[in-house]
XYZ file of C-alpha atoms in Angstrom:
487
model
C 123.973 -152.791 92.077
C 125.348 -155.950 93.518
C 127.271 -156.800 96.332
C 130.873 -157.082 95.486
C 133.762 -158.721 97.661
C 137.084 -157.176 97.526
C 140.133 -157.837 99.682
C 138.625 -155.189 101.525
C 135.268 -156.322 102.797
C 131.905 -157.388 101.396
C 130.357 -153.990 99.834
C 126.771 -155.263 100.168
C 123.744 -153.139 98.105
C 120.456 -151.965 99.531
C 118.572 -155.520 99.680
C 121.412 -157.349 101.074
C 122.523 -154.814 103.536
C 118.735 -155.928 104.381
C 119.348 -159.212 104.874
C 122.562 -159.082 106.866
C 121.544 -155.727 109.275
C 120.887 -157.258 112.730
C 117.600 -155.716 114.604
C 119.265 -157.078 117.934
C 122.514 -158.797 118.606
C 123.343 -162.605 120.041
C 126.569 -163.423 121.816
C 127.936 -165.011 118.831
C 127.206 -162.287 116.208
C 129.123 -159.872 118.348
C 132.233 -161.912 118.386
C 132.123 -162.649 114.910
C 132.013 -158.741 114.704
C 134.286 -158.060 116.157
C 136.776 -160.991 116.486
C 136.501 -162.688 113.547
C 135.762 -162.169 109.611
C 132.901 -159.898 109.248
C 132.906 -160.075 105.621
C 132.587 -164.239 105.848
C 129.926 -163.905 108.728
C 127.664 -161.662 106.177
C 127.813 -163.364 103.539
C 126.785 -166.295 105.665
C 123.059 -164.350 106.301
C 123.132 -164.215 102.522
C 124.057 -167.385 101.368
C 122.178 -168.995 104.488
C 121.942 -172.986 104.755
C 124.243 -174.833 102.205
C 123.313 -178.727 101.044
C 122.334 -180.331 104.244
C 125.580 -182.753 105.391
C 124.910 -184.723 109.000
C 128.753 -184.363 109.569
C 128.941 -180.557 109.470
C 130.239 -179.234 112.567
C 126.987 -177.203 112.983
C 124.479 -180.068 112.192
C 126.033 -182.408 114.656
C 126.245 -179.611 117.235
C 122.559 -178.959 116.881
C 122.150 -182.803 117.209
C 123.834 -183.008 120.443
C 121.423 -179.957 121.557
C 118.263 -181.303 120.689
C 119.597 -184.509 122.692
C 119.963 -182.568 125.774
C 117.414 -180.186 125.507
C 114.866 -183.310 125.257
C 116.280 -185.392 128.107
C 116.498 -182.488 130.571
C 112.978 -181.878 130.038
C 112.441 -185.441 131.408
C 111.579 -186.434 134.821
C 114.725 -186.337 136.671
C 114.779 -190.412 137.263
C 114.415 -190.585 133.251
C 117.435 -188.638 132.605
C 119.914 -191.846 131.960
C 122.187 -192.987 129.041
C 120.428 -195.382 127.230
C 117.338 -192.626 127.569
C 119.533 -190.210 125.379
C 120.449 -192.878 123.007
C 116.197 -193.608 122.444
C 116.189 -189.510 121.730
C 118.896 -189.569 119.576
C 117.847 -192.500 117.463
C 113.765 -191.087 117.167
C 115.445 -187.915 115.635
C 117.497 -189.902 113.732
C 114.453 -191.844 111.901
C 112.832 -188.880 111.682
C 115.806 -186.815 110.314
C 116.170 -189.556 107.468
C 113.343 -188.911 105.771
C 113.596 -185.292 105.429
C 116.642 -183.321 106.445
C 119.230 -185.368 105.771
C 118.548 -188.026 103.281
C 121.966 -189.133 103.783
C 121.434 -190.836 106.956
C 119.078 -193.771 105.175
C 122.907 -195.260 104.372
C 123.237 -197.551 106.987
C 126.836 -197.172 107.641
C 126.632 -193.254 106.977
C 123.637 -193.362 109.685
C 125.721 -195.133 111.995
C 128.767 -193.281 111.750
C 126.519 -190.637 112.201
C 124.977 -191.655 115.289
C 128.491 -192.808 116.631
C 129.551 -189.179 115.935
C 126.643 -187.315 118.006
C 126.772 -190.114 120.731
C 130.847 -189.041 121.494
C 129.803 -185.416 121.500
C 126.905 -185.714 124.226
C 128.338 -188.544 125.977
C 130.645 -186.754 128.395
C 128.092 -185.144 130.261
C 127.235 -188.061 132.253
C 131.149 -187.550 133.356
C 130.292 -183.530 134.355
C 126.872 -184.742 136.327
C 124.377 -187.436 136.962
C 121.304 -185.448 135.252
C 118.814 -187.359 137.348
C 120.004 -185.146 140.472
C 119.716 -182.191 138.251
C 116.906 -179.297 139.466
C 115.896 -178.094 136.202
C 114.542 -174.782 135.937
C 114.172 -174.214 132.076
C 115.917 -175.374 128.982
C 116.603 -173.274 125.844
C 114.769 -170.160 127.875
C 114.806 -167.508 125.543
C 116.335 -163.863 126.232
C 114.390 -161.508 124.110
C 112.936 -158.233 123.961
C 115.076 -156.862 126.461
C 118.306 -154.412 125.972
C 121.890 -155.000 127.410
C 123.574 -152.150 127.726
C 121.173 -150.186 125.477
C 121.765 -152.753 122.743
C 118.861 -154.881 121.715
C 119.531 -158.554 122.910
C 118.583 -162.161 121.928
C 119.776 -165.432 123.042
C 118.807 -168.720 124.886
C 120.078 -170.318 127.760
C 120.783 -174.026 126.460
C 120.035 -174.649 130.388
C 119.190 -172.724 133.764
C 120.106 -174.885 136.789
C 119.031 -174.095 140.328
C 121.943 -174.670 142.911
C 123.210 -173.976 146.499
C 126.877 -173.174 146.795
C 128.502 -170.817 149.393
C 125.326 -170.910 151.424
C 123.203 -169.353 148.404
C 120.876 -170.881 146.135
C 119.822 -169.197 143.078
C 120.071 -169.414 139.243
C 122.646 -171.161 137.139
C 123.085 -170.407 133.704
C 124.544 -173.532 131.301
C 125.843 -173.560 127.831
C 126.706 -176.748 126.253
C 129.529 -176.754 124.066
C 130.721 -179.350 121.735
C 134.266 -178.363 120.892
C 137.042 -180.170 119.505
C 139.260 -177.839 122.226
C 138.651 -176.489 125.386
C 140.709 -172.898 125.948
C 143.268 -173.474 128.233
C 143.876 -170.271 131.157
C 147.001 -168.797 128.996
C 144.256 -168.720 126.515
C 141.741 -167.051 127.951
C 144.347 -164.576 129.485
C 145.380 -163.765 125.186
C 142.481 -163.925 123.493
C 139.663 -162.746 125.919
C 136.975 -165.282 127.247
C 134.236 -165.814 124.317
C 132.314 -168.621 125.991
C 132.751 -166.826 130.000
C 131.114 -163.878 127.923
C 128.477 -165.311 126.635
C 127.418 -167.184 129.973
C 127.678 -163.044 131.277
C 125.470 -162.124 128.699
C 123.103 -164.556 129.618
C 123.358 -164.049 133.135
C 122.702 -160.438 132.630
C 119.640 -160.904 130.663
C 118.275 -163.038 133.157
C 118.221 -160.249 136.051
C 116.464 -158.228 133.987
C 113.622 -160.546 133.420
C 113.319 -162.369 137.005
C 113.995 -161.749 140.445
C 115.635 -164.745 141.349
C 119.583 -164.059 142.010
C 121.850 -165.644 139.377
C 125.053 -166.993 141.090
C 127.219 -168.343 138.695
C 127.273 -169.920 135.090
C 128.631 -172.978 133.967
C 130.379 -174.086 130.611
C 129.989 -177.743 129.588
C 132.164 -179.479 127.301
C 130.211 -182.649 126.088
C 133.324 -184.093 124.239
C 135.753 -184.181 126.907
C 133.607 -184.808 129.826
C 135.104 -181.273 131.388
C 133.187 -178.391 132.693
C 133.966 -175.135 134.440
C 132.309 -172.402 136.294
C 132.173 -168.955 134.806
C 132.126 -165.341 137.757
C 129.171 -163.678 137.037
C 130.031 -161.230 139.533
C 128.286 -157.605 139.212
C 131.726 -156.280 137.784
C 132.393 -159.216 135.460
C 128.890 -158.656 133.649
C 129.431 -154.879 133.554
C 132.934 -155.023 131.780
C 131.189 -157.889 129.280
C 127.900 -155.907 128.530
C 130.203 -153.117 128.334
C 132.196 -154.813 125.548
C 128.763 -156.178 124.120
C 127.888 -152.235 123.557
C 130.812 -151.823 121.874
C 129.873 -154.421 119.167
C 126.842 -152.675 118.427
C 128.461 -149.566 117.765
C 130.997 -151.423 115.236
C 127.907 -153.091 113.717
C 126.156 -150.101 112.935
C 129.200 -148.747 111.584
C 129.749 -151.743 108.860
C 126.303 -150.924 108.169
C 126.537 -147.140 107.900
C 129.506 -147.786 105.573
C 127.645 -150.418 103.544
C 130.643 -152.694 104.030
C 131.435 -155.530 106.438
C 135.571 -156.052 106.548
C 137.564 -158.972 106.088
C 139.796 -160.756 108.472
C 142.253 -162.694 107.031
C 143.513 -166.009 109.499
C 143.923 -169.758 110.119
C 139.810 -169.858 109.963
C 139.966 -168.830 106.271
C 140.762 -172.374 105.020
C 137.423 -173.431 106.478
C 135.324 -170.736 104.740
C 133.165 -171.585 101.897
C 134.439 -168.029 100.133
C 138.495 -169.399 100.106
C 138.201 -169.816 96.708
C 137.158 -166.247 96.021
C 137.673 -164.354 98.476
C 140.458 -161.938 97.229
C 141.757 -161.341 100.919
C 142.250 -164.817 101.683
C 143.809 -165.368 98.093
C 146.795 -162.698 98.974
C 147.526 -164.750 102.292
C 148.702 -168.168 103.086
C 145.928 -168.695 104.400
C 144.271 -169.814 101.494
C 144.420 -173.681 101.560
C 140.705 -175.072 100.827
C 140.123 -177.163 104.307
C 136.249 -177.377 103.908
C 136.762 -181.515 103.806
C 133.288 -182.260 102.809
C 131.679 -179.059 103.293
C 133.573 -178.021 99.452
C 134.661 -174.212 99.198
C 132.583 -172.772 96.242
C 134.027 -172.006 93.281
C 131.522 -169.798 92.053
C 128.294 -167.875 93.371
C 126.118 -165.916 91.847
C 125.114 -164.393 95.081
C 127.594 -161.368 95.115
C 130.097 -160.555 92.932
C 134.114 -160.987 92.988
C 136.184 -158.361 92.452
C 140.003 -159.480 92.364
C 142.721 -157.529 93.938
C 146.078 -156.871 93.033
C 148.113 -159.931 92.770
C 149.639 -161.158 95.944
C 153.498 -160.570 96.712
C 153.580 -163.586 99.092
C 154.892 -165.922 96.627
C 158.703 -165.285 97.579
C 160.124 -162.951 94.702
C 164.211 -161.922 95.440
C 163.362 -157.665 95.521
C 166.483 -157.920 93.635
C 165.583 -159.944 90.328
C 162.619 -157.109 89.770
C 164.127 -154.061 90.702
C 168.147 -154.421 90.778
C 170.065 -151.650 92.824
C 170.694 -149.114 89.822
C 166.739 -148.741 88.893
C 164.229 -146.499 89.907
C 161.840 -147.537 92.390
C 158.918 -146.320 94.663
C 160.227 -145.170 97.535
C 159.163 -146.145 100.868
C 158.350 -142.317 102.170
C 156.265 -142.056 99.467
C 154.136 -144.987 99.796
C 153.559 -144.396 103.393
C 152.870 -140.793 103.139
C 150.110 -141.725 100.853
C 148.961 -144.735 103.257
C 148.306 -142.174 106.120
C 146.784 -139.184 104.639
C 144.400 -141.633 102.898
C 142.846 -142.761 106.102
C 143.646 -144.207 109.324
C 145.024 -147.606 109.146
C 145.160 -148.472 112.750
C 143.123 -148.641 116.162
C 143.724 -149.315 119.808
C 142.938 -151.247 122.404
C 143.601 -154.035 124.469
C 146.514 -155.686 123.306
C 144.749 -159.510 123.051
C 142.391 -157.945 120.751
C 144.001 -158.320 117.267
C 141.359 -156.605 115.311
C 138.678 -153.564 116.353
C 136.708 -152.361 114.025
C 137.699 -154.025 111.248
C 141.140 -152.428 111.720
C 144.380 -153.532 112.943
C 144.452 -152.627 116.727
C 148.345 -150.937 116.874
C 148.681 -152.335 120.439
C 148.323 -156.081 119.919
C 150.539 -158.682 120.274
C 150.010 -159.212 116.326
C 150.932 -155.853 115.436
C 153.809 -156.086 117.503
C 154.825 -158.880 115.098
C 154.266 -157.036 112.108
C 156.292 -154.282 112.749
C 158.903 -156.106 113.875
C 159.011 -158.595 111.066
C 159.282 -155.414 108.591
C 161.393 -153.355 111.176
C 163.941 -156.597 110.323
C 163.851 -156.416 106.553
C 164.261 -152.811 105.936
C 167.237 -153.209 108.300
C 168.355 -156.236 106.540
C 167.962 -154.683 103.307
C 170.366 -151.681 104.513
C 172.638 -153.760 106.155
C 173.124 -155.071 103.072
C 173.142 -152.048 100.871
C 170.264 -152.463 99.245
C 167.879 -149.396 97.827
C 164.915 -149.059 100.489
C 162.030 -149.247 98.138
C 158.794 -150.475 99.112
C 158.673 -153.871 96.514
C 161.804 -154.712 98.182
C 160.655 -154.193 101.826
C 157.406 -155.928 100.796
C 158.895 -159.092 99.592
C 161.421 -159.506 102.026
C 158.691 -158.993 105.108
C 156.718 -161.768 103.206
C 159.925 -163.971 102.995
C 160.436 -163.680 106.399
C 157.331 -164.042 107.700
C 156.539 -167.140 105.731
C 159.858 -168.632 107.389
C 158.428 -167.667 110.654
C 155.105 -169.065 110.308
C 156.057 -172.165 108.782
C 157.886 -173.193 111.830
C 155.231 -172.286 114.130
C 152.506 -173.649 112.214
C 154.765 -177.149 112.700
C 155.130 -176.245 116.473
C 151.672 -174.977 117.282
C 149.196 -175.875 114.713
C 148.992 -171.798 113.947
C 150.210 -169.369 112.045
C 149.196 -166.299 114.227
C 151.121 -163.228 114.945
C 149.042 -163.159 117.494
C 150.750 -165.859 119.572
C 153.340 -165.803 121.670
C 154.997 -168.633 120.035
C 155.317 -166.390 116.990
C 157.490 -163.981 119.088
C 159.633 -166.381 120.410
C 160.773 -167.395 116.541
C 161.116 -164.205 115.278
C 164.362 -163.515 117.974
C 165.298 -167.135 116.589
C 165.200 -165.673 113.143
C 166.767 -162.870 113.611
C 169.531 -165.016 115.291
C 169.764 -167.331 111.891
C 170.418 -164.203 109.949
C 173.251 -163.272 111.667
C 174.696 -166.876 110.023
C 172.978 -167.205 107.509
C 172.611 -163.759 105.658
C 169.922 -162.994 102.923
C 171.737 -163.853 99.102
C 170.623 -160.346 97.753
C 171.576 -160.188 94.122
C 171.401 -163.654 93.240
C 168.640 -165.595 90.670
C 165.825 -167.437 92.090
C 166.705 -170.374 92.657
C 169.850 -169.420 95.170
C 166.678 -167.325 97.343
C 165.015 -171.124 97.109
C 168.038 -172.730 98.782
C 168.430 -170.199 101.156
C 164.715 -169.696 102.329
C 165.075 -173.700 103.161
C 168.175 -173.152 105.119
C 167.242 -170.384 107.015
C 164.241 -172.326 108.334
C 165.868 -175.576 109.323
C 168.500 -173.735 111.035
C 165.160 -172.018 112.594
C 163.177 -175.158 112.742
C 166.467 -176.497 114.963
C 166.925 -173.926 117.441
C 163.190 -174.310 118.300
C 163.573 -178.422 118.766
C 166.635 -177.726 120.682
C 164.449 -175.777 122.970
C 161.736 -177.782 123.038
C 164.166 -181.181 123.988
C 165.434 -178.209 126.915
C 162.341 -178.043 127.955
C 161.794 -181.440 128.047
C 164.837 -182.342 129.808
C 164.347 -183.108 133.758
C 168.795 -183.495 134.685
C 169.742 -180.396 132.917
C 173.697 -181.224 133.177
C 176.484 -180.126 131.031
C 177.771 -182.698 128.360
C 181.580 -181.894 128.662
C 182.766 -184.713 126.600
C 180.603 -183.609 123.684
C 182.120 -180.204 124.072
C 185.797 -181.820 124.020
C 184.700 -183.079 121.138
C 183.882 -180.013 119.349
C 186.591 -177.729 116.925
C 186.009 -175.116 115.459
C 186.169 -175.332 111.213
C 189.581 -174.658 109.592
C 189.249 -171.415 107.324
C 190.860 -171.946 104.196
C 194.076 -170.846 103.075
């Protein structure tokens, strides 16, 4: 047997299921469980380290690491800028001549350097490391259980610090992203990088008696930091959720299958290319840049799906109003006797289990989006069969996202700008109806009006928005006349 992908998940056989089954669980590995693509996060452990390339995000992140691990472990009056610049360039000539051949280019080594230096540099802004009281860096967490779930991790650094009249332990992760999650955020989409400080702050009461009193979050980029609760009730609720991971693990690996996640984080997987799920999506633009999307493996084995129905087909020009057609009853009495489709829980949480969670903002989008073109499609006296509501939920959905994606960067149900443009769209349509029973090319025209009349209602907000004198513009109103119907 070999380990097949399907739209699915990755069906994995005995000696991969080996290879990707955790013995104990990291912070990361139970987000990507449970947030993300499960199916792209196993065949990572299978596939493991690709062609070294200094600029991946991961290589420079593990640069900007070692940096800090080594000049924390100085003396504190050692701990300056040009200090971490000596660090940086000794791994550098020693990185040269073995992991990354690369970086013997002198203007890739630079650039390089340059890269790694703007990543690290801001912590300098967060904290003068010389006045830093350094209890540990990278302290491992392991051989201990959270929450009855085997745990590993390490603490990039543990502080000691007085605030509030306390002094105790201070957990620190340094992160190097391009973003840092705003409150509205962290409110949506849960706290990934609060929980992991919780985590770690949770493992370290179990191993020492010294009181940890908060955790800190350092964004080298920006120069930004910020203090994570690690109250007694804050850790519970996270190890809680940390449990819950587990269980979903060993559930993927009871059922010899790890799910797929389609997203906005597909373009950057090396499976885009092949990946079936990602294929029947628009999500399936190769945006790998230098780390290139493979285009064939011969580490598991592709098994296509069905051929997407994203692509924009009029329901009409394939199954016109007189013929025969699948009815939508049918389809979805079938769908739920087969198994169950959806789970629940908290509404930020898009996907549990590798399932759709029926209470998310997401799913609220989904059924609404197809809620819209069955109605549309009766409105318009159109037979309700399932091709038709299929295609006309993809037409309107790509009309939806392709507005937000120019608004937000994102093409998430998930989001709340998402739910804003759908009551735009469904204002459009009232104007603009769908040209059922027309060729192709008439659906083409009217797919590109529908979202610039979209596209405009969401600028004219945004200029609203914008706008500090919100007064009314009377002569422009004068101006205005109604069109003269023809005779």
């Amino acid at each position: 047997m070999v380990s097949t992908l399907t739209r699915q998940g990755l069906h994995l056989d005995a000696a991969d299921l080996g290879k990707v089954r955790r013995s104990a669980l990291s912070a990361s590995t139970a987000k990507a469980l449970t947030h993300n693509c499960a199916a792209g996060y196993a065949f990572g452990k299978l596939a493991g380290e690709q062609a070294p390339d200094p600029f991946a995000a991961t290589t420079q992140g593990t640069a900007v690491h070692s940096v800090l691990e080594e000049l924390y472990n100085l003396p504190a009056g050692k701990r300056t800028r040009r200090r971490a610049a000596n660090i940086l360039l000794s791994m550098v000539a020693q990185w040269r001549h073995d992991k990354y051949p690369q970086l013997n280019d002198p203007v890739t080594r630079q650039l390089f350097i340059a890269d790694v230096i703007g990543k690290y540099q801001g912590i300098f802004e967060i904290e003068d490391p010389r006045d830093t009281d350094v209890v540990a860096t990278e302290w491992p967490l392991s051989g201990i259980e959270l929450g009855g779930v085997p745990f590993i991790g390490y603490v990039d650094l543990a502080q000691r610090v007085t605030t509030r009249g306390r002094t105790g332990l201070r957990p620190v992760d340094h992160k190097t992203s391009n973003r840092i999650p705003d409150k509205r955020k962290l409110e949506l989409y849960g706290d990934d990088h609060g929980d992991q400080i919780r985590l770690y702050a949770a493992g370290l009461r179990t191993i020492q008696d010294e009181p940890v009193i908060e955790g800190r979050i350092n964004y080298t980029r920006h120069g930004k930091s910020r203090i994570v609760a690690v109250s007694e009730k804050r850790v519970a609720q996270t190890v809680g959720e940390f449990a819950r991971a587990w269980d979903i693990h060993n559930g993927m690996v009871e059922q010899v299958m790890f799910p797929t996640k389609t997203g906005p984080l597909c373009g950057w997987c090396p499976l885009v290319q092949l990946c079936p799920a990602a294929q029947a999506t628009k999500f399936n633009t190769d945006r790998t840049d230098s780390q290139t999307a493979l285009c064939a493996t011969d580490l598991i084995h592709i098994d296509p799906a069905a051929p997407s129905r994203e692509a924009g087909v009029s329901p009409t020009s394939t199954v016109s109003p007189g013929e025969p057609g699948e009815s939508t009853n049918q389809a979805l009495e079938g769908l739920i006797m087969a198994e169950h489709v959806l789970a629940e829980d908290k509404p930020w949480e898009e996907i549990v289990g590798g399932k759709l969670n029926g209470a998310s903002y997401a799913a609220t989008g989904y059924f609404g989006i197809s809620s819209l073109a069955y109605e549309l499609l009766g409105r318009h006296d159109v037979p309700i069969q399932r091709i038709a509501v299929d295609a006309m939920t993809n037409v309107l959905a790509a009309i939806v996202t392709d507005v937000q994606n120019g608004l937000s960067g994102s093409t998430s149900f998930q989001q709340g700008t998402n739910t804003r443009l759908r009551g735009v769209l469904r204002t459009v349509l009232e104007s603009v109806p769908p040209p059922f029973g027309e060729d192709t090319a008439t659906w083409e025209t009217w797919i590109k009006m529908t979202t610039g009349h979209t596209r405009s209602i969401a600028a004219a907000a945004v200029r609203l928005a914008g706008t500090d004198d919100i007064t009314p513009d009377l002569d422009t109103l004068a101006s205005i006349a109604p069109l003269r119907k023809k005779a």
